[in-house]
CSV table of C-alpha atoms and ligand atoms in Angstrom, one decimal:
chain,number,residue,atom,x,y,z
A,1,MET,CA,-149.4,-7.1,-166.4
A,2,THR,CA,-149.1,-5.6,-162.9
A,3,PRO,CA,-151.4,-2.6,-162.3
A,4,GLY,CA,-149.6,0.7,-162.2
A,5,LYS,CA,-146.5,-0.6,-164.0
A,6,PRO,CA,-146.2,0.4,-167.7
A,7,MET,CA,-145.8,-2.6,-170.0
A,8,GLU,CA,-143.3,-2.5,-172.9
A,9,GLU,CA,-143.1,-5.0,-175.7
A,10,VAL,CA,-139.3,-4.6,-175.8
A,11,ALA,CA,-137.1,-2.7,-173.3
A,12,ILE,CA,-133.4,-2.3,-174.0
A,13,VAL,CA,-131.0,-1.4,-171.2
A,14,GLY,CA,-127.8,0.3,-172.4
A,15,GLY,CA,-127.2,2.6,-175.4
A,16,GLY,CA,-123.8,1.4,-176.7
A,17,PRO,CA,-123.3,-0.2,-180.1
A,18,ALA,CA,-125.2,-3.4,-179.0
A,19,GLY,CA,-128.3,-1.7,-177.6
A,20,SER,CA,-128.6,1.1,-180.1
A,21,SER,CA,-128.3,-1.3,-183.1
A,22,ALA,CA,-131.0,-3.6,-181.8
A,23,ALA,CA,-133.2,-0.6,-181.1
A,24,CYS,CA,-132.7,0.7,-184.6
A,25,LEU,CA,-133.6,-2.5,-186.3
A,26,LEU,CA,-136.6,-3.3,-184.1
A,27,ALA,CA,-138.0,0.2,-184.6
A,28,ARG,CA,-137.4,0.0,-188.4
A,29,ALA,CA,-139.5,-3.2,-188.3
A,30,GLY,CA,-142.3,-1.3,-186.8
A,31,ARG,CA,-141.9,-2.6,-183.2
A,32,PRO,CA,-142.4,-0.3,-180.2
A,33,VAL,CA,-139.0,-0.1,-178.4
A,34,LEU,CA,-137.9,1.7,-175.3
A,35,LEU,CA,-134.1,2.1,-174.8
A,36,MET,CA,-132.8,3.3,-171.4
A,37,GLU,CA,-129.3,4.8,-171.3
A,38,ARG,CA,-127.9,5.9,-168.0
A,39,SER,CA,-125.6,8.7,-169.3
A,40,ALA,CA,-127.5,11.9,-169.7
A,41,GLU,CA,-125.2,13.1,-172.6
A,42,SER,CA,-122.5,12.0,-174.9
A,43,HIS,CA,-119.3,10.9,-173.1
A,44,HIS,CA,-115.9,9.2,-173.6
A,45,LYS,CA,-115.5,5.5,-173.0
A,46,VAL,CA,-112.5,3.2,-172.4
A,47,CYS,CA,-111.9,1.8,-175.9
A,48,GLY,CA,-109.2,1.6,-178.6
A,49,GLU,CA,-111.8,3.1,-181.0
A,50,PHE,CA,-110.6,0.8,-183.8
A,51,LEU,CA,-113.4,0.0,-186.2
A,52,SER,CA,-112.9,-3.3,-188.0
A,53,VAL,CA,-114.4,-3.8,-191.5
A,54,GLU,CA,-117.2,-5.9,-190.0
A,55,ALA,CA,-118.2,-3.1,-187.7
A,56,GLN,CA,-118.1,-0.7,-190.6
A,57,ASP,CA,-120.5,-3.0,-192.6
A,58,TYR,CA,-123.0,-2.9,-189.8
A,59,LEU,CA,-122.6,0.8,-189.3
A,60,ALA,CA,-123.2,1.5,-193.0
A,61,HIS,CA,-126.4,-0.6,-192.8
A,62,LEU,CA,-127.6,1.5,-189.9
A,63,GLY,CA,-126.9,4.7,-191.9
A,64,ILE,CA,-123.8,5.9,-190.0
A,65,ASP,CA,-121.6,7.9,-192.3
A,66,LEU,CA,-118.0,7.4,-191.0
A,67,ASP,CA,-116.6,9.9,-193.5
A,68,ARG,CA,-119.0,12.6,-192.4
A,69,LEU,CA,-118.0,11.9,-188.8
A,70,GLY,CA,-114.4,12.4,-189.8
A,71,ALA,CA,-113.1,8.8,-189.0
A,72,SER,CA,-109.5,8.2,-189.8
A,73,ALA,CA,-108.3,5.4,-192.2
A,74,ILE,CA,-106.0,2.6,-190.9
A,75,SER,CA,-104.4,0.1,-193.3
A,76,SER,CA,-101.5,-1.4,-191.4
A,77,VAL,CA,-100.7,-2.9,-188.0
A,78,ARG,CA,-97.3,-2.6,-186.2
A,79,ILE,CA,-96.5,-4.8,-183.2
A,80,ILE,CA,-93.7,-3.4,-181.2
A,81,CYS,CA,-91.7,-5.2,-178.4
A,82,ASN,CA,-88.6,-3.5,-177.0
A,83,ARG,CA,-86.9,-2.4,-180.3
A,84,THR,CA,-88.4,-5.1,-182.5
A,85,ILE,CA,-91.1,-4.0,-184.8
A,86,ALA,CA,-93.3,-6.4,-186.9
A,87,GLU,CA,-95.5,-4.7,-189.5
A,88,ALA,CA,-98.1,-6.1,-191.9
A,89,ALA,CA,-100.9,-4.7,-194.0
A,90,LEU,CA,-104.3,-5.3,-192.5
A,91,PRO,CA,-106.5,-7.6,-194.4
A,92,PHE,CA,-109.1,-4.7,-194.6
A,93,ARG,CA,-109.2,-0.9,-194.2
A,94,ALA,CA,-110.0,-0.1,-190.6
A,95,ARG,CA,-111.3,3.3,-189.3
A,96,GLY,CA,-110.7,5.2,-186.1
A,97,LEU,CA,-113.5,7.2,-184.5
A,98,SER,CA,-114.0,8.3,-180.9
A,99,ARG,CA,-116.8,6.5,-179.0
A,100,LYS,CA,-118.1,9.9,-177.9
A,101,SER,CA,-119.0,10.5,-181.6
A,102,LEU,CA,-119.9,7.0,-182.6
A,103,ASP,CA,-122.2,6.1,-179.7
A,104,GLU,CA,-124.1,9.4,-180.1
A,105,ALA,CA,-124.5,8.9,-183.8
A,106,LEU,CA,-125.9,5.4,-183.1
A,107,LEU,CA,-128.4,6.7,-180.4
A,108,ASN,CA,-129.5,9.4,-182.9
A,109,ALA,CA,-130.0,6.7,-185.6
A,110,ALA,CA,-132.1,4.6,-183.2
A,111,ALA,CA,-134.2,7.7,-182.3
A,112,SER,CA,-134.8,8.7,-185.9
A,113,SER,CA,-135.8,5.1,-186.7
A,114,GLY,CA,-138.6,5.5,-184.1
A,115,ALA,CA,-137.2,4.0,-180.9
A,116,ARG,CA,-138.0,5.9,-177.7
A,117,ILE,CA,-134.7,6.8,-176.0
A,118,GLU,CA,-134.5,7.8,-172.4
A,119,ARG,CA,-131.3,9.4,-171.3
A,120,GLY,CA,-130.1,9.6,-167.7
A,121,ALA,CA,-132.2,6.5,-167.1
A,122,THR,CA,-130.3,4.0,-164.9
A,123,VAL,CA,-131.7,0.5,-164.4
A,124,ARG,CA,-131.0,-0.8,-160.9
A,125,SER,CA,-132.2,-4.4,-161.2
A,126,ILE,CA,-134.2,-6.9,-163.2
A,127,ALA,CA,-136.3,-9.9,-162.4
A,128,PRO,CA,-138.4,-12.4,-164.3
A,129,ASP,CA,-142.1,-12.2,-163.6
A,130,ARG,CA,-145.3,-13.7,-165.0
A,131,ALA,CA,-145.7,-11.0,-167.8
A,132,GLY,CA,-142.0,-11.2,-168.8
A,133,TRP,CA,-139.4,-9.1,-167.0
A,134,SER,CA,-139.7,-6.5,-164.3
A,135,VAL,CA,-137.3,-3.6,-164.5
A,136,ASP,CA,-136.4,-1.5,-161.4
A,137,ARG,CA,-135.1,2.0,-162.2
A,138,SER,CA,-132.9,4.1,-159.9
A,139,SER,CA,-135.5,6.9,-160.2
A,140,GLY,CA,-137.7,4.6,-158.1
A,141,ASP,CA,-140.2,3.6,-160.7
A,142,GLN,CA,-140.7,0.2,-162.3
A,143,LEU,CA,-141.8,-1.1,-165.7
A,144,GLN,CA,-142.5,-4.5,-167.2
A,145,ALA,CA,-141.2,-5.8,-170.5
A,146,HIS,CA,-142.4,-8.7,-172.6
A,147,ALA,CA,-138.7,-9.0,-173.8
A,148,LEU,CA,-135.6,-7.5,-172.2
A,149,PHE,CA,-132.4,-6.8,-174.1
A,150,LEU,CA,-129.5,-6.5,-171.7
A,151,ALA,CA,-126.8,-4.3,-173.3
A,152,THR,CA,-125.1,-2.7,-170.3
A,153,GLY,CA,-121.6,-3.5,-171.5
A,154,LYS,CA,-119.2,-4.3,-168.7
A,155,HIS,CA,-121.7,-3.3,-166.0
A,156,ASP,CA,-123.7,-6.2,-164.5
A,157,LEU,CA,-127.2,-5.6,-163.3
A,158,ARG,CA,-128.7,-7.1,-160.1
A,159,GLY,CA,-130.8,-10.1,-161.2
A,160,GLY,CA,-128.8,-10.4,-164.5
A,161,LYS,CA,-125.2,-10.9,-163.4
A,162,ARG,CA,-122.9,-12.7,-165.9
A,163,VAL,CA,-121.4,-16.0,-164.8
A,164,THR,CA,-117.7,-15.1,-165.4
A,165,ALA,CA,-116.0,-18.0,-163.6
A,166,ARG,CA,-113.0,-19.3,-165.5
A,167,THR,CA,-112.3,-16.0,-167.1
A,168,ARG,CA,-109.3,-13.8,-166.4
A,169,ASP,CA,-110.2,-10.4,-165.1
A,170,ASP,CA,-107.0,-9.1,-163.5
A,171,MET,CA,-106.2,-6.3,-166.0
A,172,ILE,CA,-107.0,-2.6,-165.8
A,173,GLY,CA,-107.9,-0.7,-169.0
A,174,PHE,CA,-107.0,3.0,-169.5
A,175,LYS,CA,-107.8,5.3,-172.4
A,176,THR,CA,-106.8,8.9,-173.1
A,177,HIS,CA,-106.7,11.2,-176.1
A,178,LEU,CA,-103.5,13.0,-177.0
A,179,ALA,CA,-102.3,15.7,-179.4
A,180,LEU,CA,-99.0,14.2,-180.8
A,181,ALA,CA,-96.1,16.3,-182.0
A,182,PRO,CA,-96.6,16.8,-185.8
A,183,ALA,CA,-93.8,14.5,-187.0
A,184,GLN,CA,-95.1,11.7,-184.7
A,185,ARG,CA,-98.7,12.1,-185.8
A,186,SER,CA,-97.6,11.8,-189.5
A,187,ALA,CA,-95.6,8.7,-188.6
A,188,LEU,CA,-98.6,7.1,-186.9
A,189,ASP,CA,-101.1,8.1,-189.5
A,190,GLY,CA,-102.6,5.1,-191.3
A,191,ALA,CA,-101.4,2.5,-188.8
A,192,VAL,CA,-102.5,1.0,-185.5
A,193,GLU,CA,-99.5,0.3,-183.2
A,194,ILE,CA,-99.6,-2.3,-180.5
A,195,VAL,CA,-96.8,-1.9,-178.0
A,196,LEU,CA,-96.1,-4.9,-175.8
A,197,PHE,CA,-94.5,-4.1,-172.4
A,198,PRO,CA,-93.9,-6.3,-169.3
A,199,GLY,CA,-97.4,-6.6,-167.7
A,200,GLY,CA,-99.6,-5.6,-170.6
A,201,TYR,CA,-100.0,-3.9,-174.0
A,202,ALA,CA,-100.9,-0.5,-175.4
A,203,GLY,CA,-102.6,0.5,-178.6
A,204,LEU,CA,-102.1,3.8,-180.4
A,205,GLN,CA,-103.9,5.1,-183.4
A,206,ILE,CA,-105.4,8.3,-184.9
A,207,VAL,CA,-109.1,9.1,-184.6
A,208,GLU,CA,-111.1,12.1,-186.0
A,209,GLY,CA,-109.5,15.5,-185.9
A,210,GLY,CA,-106.0,14.0,-186.0
A,211,ILE,CA,-106.1,13.2,-182.3
A,212,ALA,CA,-104.3,10.0,-181.1
A,213,ASN,CA,-106.1,7.4,-179.0
A,214,LEU,CA,-103.8,5.8,-176.4
A,215,CYS,CA,-105.6,2.8,-174.9
A,216,LEU,CA,-103.8,0.2,-172.8
A,217,LEU,CA,-104.2,-2.8,-170.6
A,218,VAL,CA,-102.0,-3.4,-167.6
A,219,SER,CA,-102.0,-6.1,-165.0
A,220,ARG,CA,-102.9,-4.9,-161.5
A,221,GLU,CA,-99.6,-6.2,-160.3
A,222,CYS,CA,-97.7,-4.0,-162.7
A,223,PHE,CA,-99.9,-1.0,-161.9
A,224,ASP,CA,-99.3,-1.5,-158.2
A,225,GLY,CA,-95.6,-1.8,-159.0
A,226,VAL,CA,-95.5,1.8,-160.4
A,227,GLY,CA,-97.3,3.2,-157.4
A,228,LYS,CA,-100.8,3.1,-159.0
A,229,ARG,CA,-99.9,6.3,-160.9
A,230,TRP,CA,-100.7,7.0,-164.5
A,231,ASP,CA,-97.7,9.3,-165.1
A,232,LYS,CA,-95.4,6.6,-163.7
A,233,LEU,CA,-97.1,3.9,-165.8
A,234,LEU,CA,-96.4,6.0,-169.0
A,235,GLU,CA,-92.8,6.4,-167.9
A,236,PHE,CA,-92.5,2.7,-167.3
A,237,ILE,CA,-93.9,1.9,-170.8
A,238,CYS,CA,-91.6,4.4,-172.5
A,239,ASP,CA,-88.6,3.0,-170.6
A,240,SER,CA,-89.4,-0.4,-171.9
A,241,SER,CA,-90.1,0.7,-175.5
A,242,SER,CA,-88.1,3.4,-177.2
A,243,PRO,CA,-90.4,3.5,-180.3
A,244,MET,CA,-93.3,4.4,-177.8
A,245,ALA,CA,-91.1,6.9,-176.1
A,246,SER,CA,-90.5,8.7,-179.4
A,247,ARG,CA,-94.3,8.6,-180.3
A,248,LEU,CA,-95.2,10.3,-177.0
A,249,ASP,CA,-92.3,12.8,-177.0
A,250,GLY,CA,-94.0,16.2,-177.0
A,251,ALA,CA,-97.5,14.8,-176.8
A,252,ALA,CA,-100.1,16.8,-174.9
A,253,PRO,CA,-103.3,15.4,-173.3
A,254,VAL,CA,-106.6,16.5,-174.9
A,255,THR,CA,-108.8,15.0,-172.2
A,256,PRO,CA,-108.2,16.1,-168.6
A,257,ARG,CA,-107.4,12.7,-167.2
A,258,PRO,CA,-107.4,9.1,-168.4
A,259,LEU,CA,-110.5,6.9,-168.1
A,260,ALA,CA,-110.1,3.6,-166.4
A,261,ILE,CA,-112.0,0.3,-166.2
A,262,PHE,CA,-111.2,-2.9,-164.4
A,263,GLY,CA,-112.7,-6.4,-163.8
A,264,ILE,CA,-113.0,-7.1,-167.6
A,265,PRO,CA,-113.8,-10.8,-167.9
A,266,TYR,CA,-111.8,-11.6,-171.0
A,267,GLY,CA,-112.9,-14.8,-172.7
A,268,PHE,CA,-116.4,-14.7,-171.3
A,269,ILE,CA,-119.2,-16.2,-173.5
A,270,HIS,CA,-122.7,-16.5,-172.0
A,271,THR,CA,-123.7,-20.2,-171.8
A,272,PRO,CA,-127.5,-20.4,-171.5
A,273,LEU,CA,-128.8,-22.9,-168.9
A,274,PRO,CA,-131.9,-25.0,-169.6
A,275,SER,CA,-133.5,-23.3,-166.5
A,276,GLU,CA,-132.8,-19.7,-167.9
A,277,PRO,CA,-136.1,-17.8,-168.3
A,278,GLU,CA,-137.0,-16.9,-171.9
A,279,GLY,CA,-137.3,-13.2,-172.9
A,280,LEU,CA,-133.8,-12.1,-171.8
A,281,PHE,CA,-131.5,-11.3,-174.7
A,282,ARG,CA,-127.9,-10.7,-173.8
A,283,LEU,CA,-126.0,-8.4,-176.2
A,284,GLY,CA,-122.5,-7.0,-176.6
A,285,ASP,CA,-120.2,-7.5,-173.6
A,286,GLN,CA,-123.1,-9.0,-171.7
A,287,LEU,CA,-122.9,-11.8,-174.3
A,288,ALA,CA,-119.2,-12.2,-174.9
A,289,VAL,CA,-115.9,-10.4,-174.2
A,290,THR,CA,-113.1,-10.8,-176.7
A,291,PRO,CA,-109.6,-9.6,-175.8
A,292,SER,CA,-109.2,-6.0,-176.7
A,293,PHE,CA,-106.2,-6.3,-179.0
A,294,THR,CA,-108.5,-7.8,-181.7
A,295,GLY,CA,-110.4,-4.5,-182.0
A,296,ASP,CA,-113.5,-6.7,-182.6
A,297,GLY,CA,-115.6,-6.0,-179.5
A,298,MET,CA,-117.7,-3.4,-181.3
A,299,SER,CA,-118.4,-5.7,-184.2
A,300,ILE,CA,-119.5,-8.5,-181.9
A,301,ALA,CA,-121.7,-5.9,-180.1
A,302,LEU,CA,-123.2,-4.8,-183.4
A,303,HIS,CA,-123.5,-8.4,-184.6
A,304,SER,CA,-125.4,-9.3,-181.5
A,305,GLY,CA,-127.7,-6.3,-182.0
A,306,PHE,CA,-128.6,-7.5,-185.5
A,307,ILE,CA,-128.9,-11.2,-184.6
A,308,SER,CA,-131.0,-10.5,-181.5
A,309,ALA,CA,-133.4,-8.2,-183.4
A,310,SER,CA,-133.9,-10.7,-186.2
A,311,ALA,CA,-134.3,-13.6,-183.7
A,312,PHE,CA,-137.0,-11.6,-181.9
A,313,LEU,CA,-138.8,-10.8,-185.1
A,314,ARG,CA,-138.8,-14.5,-186.1
A,315,HIS,CA,-139.2,-16.3,-182.8
A,316,GLY,CA,-140.6,-13.7,-180.4
A,317,ARG,CA,-139.3,-13.9,-176.8
A,318,GLU,CA,-137.6,-17.3,-177.2
A,319,SER,CA,-134.2,-16.0,-176.3
A,320,SER,CA,-132.7,-19.5,-176.0
A,321,ILE,CA,-132.8,-19.8,-179.8
A,322,TYR,CA,-130.9,-16.6,-180.2
A,323,HIS,CA,-128.3,-17.5,-177.6
A,324,ARG,CA,-127.6,-20.9,-179.1
A,325,GLU,CA,-127.1,-19.3,-182.6
A,326,ILE,CA,-124.9,-16.4,-181.6
A,327,ARG,CA,-122.7,-18.5,-179.3
A,328,SER,CA,-121.7,-20.6,-182.2
A,329,HIS,CA,-120.7,-17.4,-184.1
A,330,VAL,CA,-118.3,-16.0,-181.6
A,331,ARG,CA,-116.8,-19.1,-179.8
A,332,ALA,CA,-113.9,-19.9,-182.1
A,333,GLN,CA,-112.6,-16.4,-182.5
A,334,ILE,CA,-112.7,-15.6,-178.8
A,335,ARG,CA,-110.9,-18.9,-177.9
A,336,ILE,CA,-108.0,-18.1,-180.4
A,337,ALA,CA,-107.9,-14.4,-179.2
A,338,SER,CA,-107.7,-15.5,-175.6
A,339,LEU,CA,-104.7,-17.8,-176.2
A,340,ILE,CA,-102.8,-15.0,-177.9
A,341,HIS,CA,-103.9,-12.6,-175.2
A,342,ASP,CA,-102.5,-14.9,-172.5
A,343,ALA,CA,-99.2,-15.4,-174.4
A,344,GLY,CA,-98.9,-11.7,-175.0
A,345,ARG,CA,-98.9,-10.8,-171.3
A,346,TRP,CA,-95.6,-12.2,-170.4
A,347,PRO,CA,-92.2,-10.9,-171.6
A,348,ARG,CA,-91.0,-14.3,-173.0
A,349,GLY,CA,-94.3,-14.8,-174.9
A,350,GLN,CA,-94.2,-11.2,-176.1
A,351,GLN,CA,-90.8,-11.5,-177.6
A,352,LYS,CA,-91.6,-14.9,-179.3
A,353,LEU,CA,-94.8,-13.5,-180.8
A,354,VAL,CA,-93.2,-10.4,-182.2
A,355,THR,CA,-90.3,-12.4,-183.6
A,356,ILE,CA,-92.7,-14.8,-185.3
A,357,PHE,CA,-94.7,-11.8,-186.7
A,358,GLN,CA,-91.6,-10.1,-187.9
A,359,THR,CA,-90.3,-13.3,-189.7
A,360,TRP,CA,-93.6,-14.2,-191.2
A,361,PRO,CA,-95.9,-11.1,-191.6
A,362,GLY,CA,-98.5,-13.5,-193.1
A,363,VAL,CA,-99.0,-15.0,-189.7
A,364,LEU,CA,-99.9,-11.5,-188.3
A,365,ARG,CA,-102.4,-11.1,-191.1
A,366,SER,CA,-103.9,-14.6,-190.3
A,367,VAL,CA,-104.2,-13.7,-186.6
A,368,ALA,CA,-106.0,-10.5,-187.6
A,369,ALA,CA,-108.4,-12.6,-189.7
A,370,LEU,CA,-108.9,-15.5,-187.3
A,371,THR,CA,-109.8,-13.3,-184.3
A,372,ARG,CA,-112.8,-11.7,-186.0
A,373,LEU,CA,-116.3,-12.6,-186.9
A,374,ARG,CA,-116.7,-14.9,-189.9
A,375,SER,CA,-118.0,-13.2,-193.0
A,376,GLY,CA,-120.7,-15.9,-193.5
A,377,ALA,CA,-122.3,-15.0,-190.1
A,378,ILE,CA,-122.2,-11.3,-191.0
A,379,HIS,CA,-123.7,-11.8,-194.4
A,380,ARG,CA,-126.6,-13.8,-192.9
A,381,ALA,CA,-127.2,-11.1,-190.2
A,382,LEU,CA,-127.3,-8.3,-192.8
A,383,VAL,CA,-129.8,-10.1,-195.1
A,384,ALA,CA,-132.0,-11.3,-192.2
A,385,PRO,CA,-135.3,-9.4,-191.5
B,401,LIG,C1,-109.3,-1.4,-173.1
B,401,LIG,C2,-110.3,-1.7,-174.1
B,401,LIG,C3,-110.1,-1.4,-175.5
B,401,LIG,C4,-111.0,-1.8,-176.4
B,401,LIG,N1,-110.8,-1.4,-177.7
B,401,LIG,C5,-111.6,-1.8,-178.7
B,401,LIG,C6,-111.4,-1.4,-180.1
B,401,LIG,O1,-110.4,-0.7,-180.4
B,401,LIG,N2,-112.3,-1.8,-181.0
B,401,LIG,C7,-113.4,-2.5,-180.7
B,401,LIG,O2,-114.2,-2.9,-181.6
B,401,LIG,N3,-113.7,-2.9,-179.4
B,401,LIG,C8,-112.8,-2.5,-178.4
B,401,LIG,N4,-113.1,-2.8,-177.1
B,401,LIG,C9,-114.3,-3.5,-176.8
B,401,LIG,C10,-115.6,-2.6,-176.9
B,401,LIG,O3,-115.3,-1.4,-176.2
B,401,LIG,C11,-116.8,-3.3,-176.3
B,401,LIG,O4,-116.8,-4.6,-176.7
B,401,LIG,C12,-118.1,-2.6,-176.8
B,401,LIG,O5,-118.1,-1.3,-176.3
B,401,LIG,C13,-119.3,-3.3,-176.3
B,401,LIG,O6,-120.4,-2.6,-176.6
B,401,LIG,P1,-121.8,-2.7,-175.7
B,401,LIG,O7,-122.8,-2.0,-176.5
B,401,LIG,O8,-122.0,-4.1,-175.3
B,401,LIG,O9,-121.4,-2.0,-174.3
B,401,LIG,P2,-121.0,-0.5,-174.0
B,401,LIG,O10,-120.4,0.2,-175.2
B,401,LIG,O11,-120.1,-0.5,-172.8
B,401,LIG,O12,-122.3,0.2,-173.7
B,401,LIG,C14,-123.1,-0.1,-172.6
B,401,LIG,C15,-124.0,1.1,-172.3
B,401,LIG,O13,-124.9,0.7,-171.3
B,401,LIG,C16,-125.0,1.8,-170.4
B,401,LIG,N5,-125.4,1.3,-169.1
B,401,LIG,C17,-124.6,0.6,-168.2
B,401,LIG,N6,-125.3,0.2,-167.1
B,401,LIG,C18,-126.5,0.7,-167.3
B,401,LIG,C19,-127.7,0.7,-166.4
B,401,LIG,N7,-127.7,0.1,-165.2
B,401,LIG,N8,-128.8,1.4,-166.9
B,401,LIG,C20,-128.8,2.0,-168.1
B,401,LIG,N9,-127.7,2.1,-168.9
B,401,LIG,C21,-126.6,1.4,-168.5
B,401,LIG,C22,-123.6,2.5,-170.4
B,401,LIG,O14,-123.7,3.9,-170.0
B,401,LIG,C23,-123.2,2.3,-171.8
B,401,LIG,O15,-123.6,3.4,-172.6
B,401,LIG,C24,-112.2,-2.4,-176.1
B,401,LIG,C25,-112.5,-2.7,-174.7
B,401,LIG,C26,-111.5,-2.4,-173.7
B,401,LIG,C27,-111.8,-2.7,-172.3
């Protein structure tokens, strides 16, 4: 321990689903945990806000009551390309809930389990040292941690950058909340719609309060082509998809402007090197990034929270054991999802996909099942200490 620097047994950076779930479980096991979250208060995030059944299982285990939070229910999926619509029942009942509500509920659950939560606490950089990990905060102070859980989502930290070579990161993500016209809201209710358009895809579903989440991914090239303007992008998507044009007819924005994110390394899975220092646990998007259409990013984040906490309780700071285990849980689903993501970006691939899904709705159900975490891995995570 360095004199003057406080020493933590476990420090967690980032209070999204990954960091909060790990904090909750470690605190419940009686371990002292400090979680640092840079946002000072609840806020919106770029996300489709689709909660898969796996994510719901983890949330229930953490005591998050989705009914009380007003989450919508989603039981079918529609894939739309031009005028072709393929529809299938989902193999589970999904839920829709804004990240603003969900992430706050998770942070509250971690605090009531006994974790110390610091809001407005931004970590600037990390570095291994003799006692474990040294953490530099933007407030100018430092601390040391025996074990460090890195759960900063898409944001890389100096000293802990992800190696994202061989991933594709040329898409921009947007998210906004809309009040749809009543007839369009009823038509969307109970379904998630994925609209394929040249250069990307958009997802539309209802969240709490009957508000619609519109979240989309578009290539930089396409966004540049519409003059880098959100209103022009929406016009372009509606011109290429009349079902989308109908949905958005009469819609009013609920949030002042769309949120955007770029540089998302789809297909990334952390590969631990033999030289990697122990005591650094990567969680959520710092561990792996699955294509967004799967709606499985949050369940991977929660899964990593559960598996990392149980690995720490069993093996202490030997993070290499955790990384080997969790990599084997997510690798196959992310590979399959990445292949579909690539095919779904280009007009010819899009038309082929939707025709296959329309002809054989069972294929669409299988895709939904194959691009998510396996139930065996989840079952083991839920029964682990
Ligand atoms: C366009 C798009 C749509 C998506 N749609 C869905 C969907 O419908 N369903 C689904 O399950 N997944 C979806 N995902 C994926 C999902 O959003 C992520 O996988 C998930 O949020 C990862 O959780 P996390 O806890 O790792 O990171 P995050 O949720 O990003 O949380 C990270 C936290 O760390 C904090 N932080 C960052 N840097 C610092 C720092 N330096 N110091 C302190 N705190 C810091 C941030 O403020 C944030 O609160 C989507 C992703 C995108 C891009």
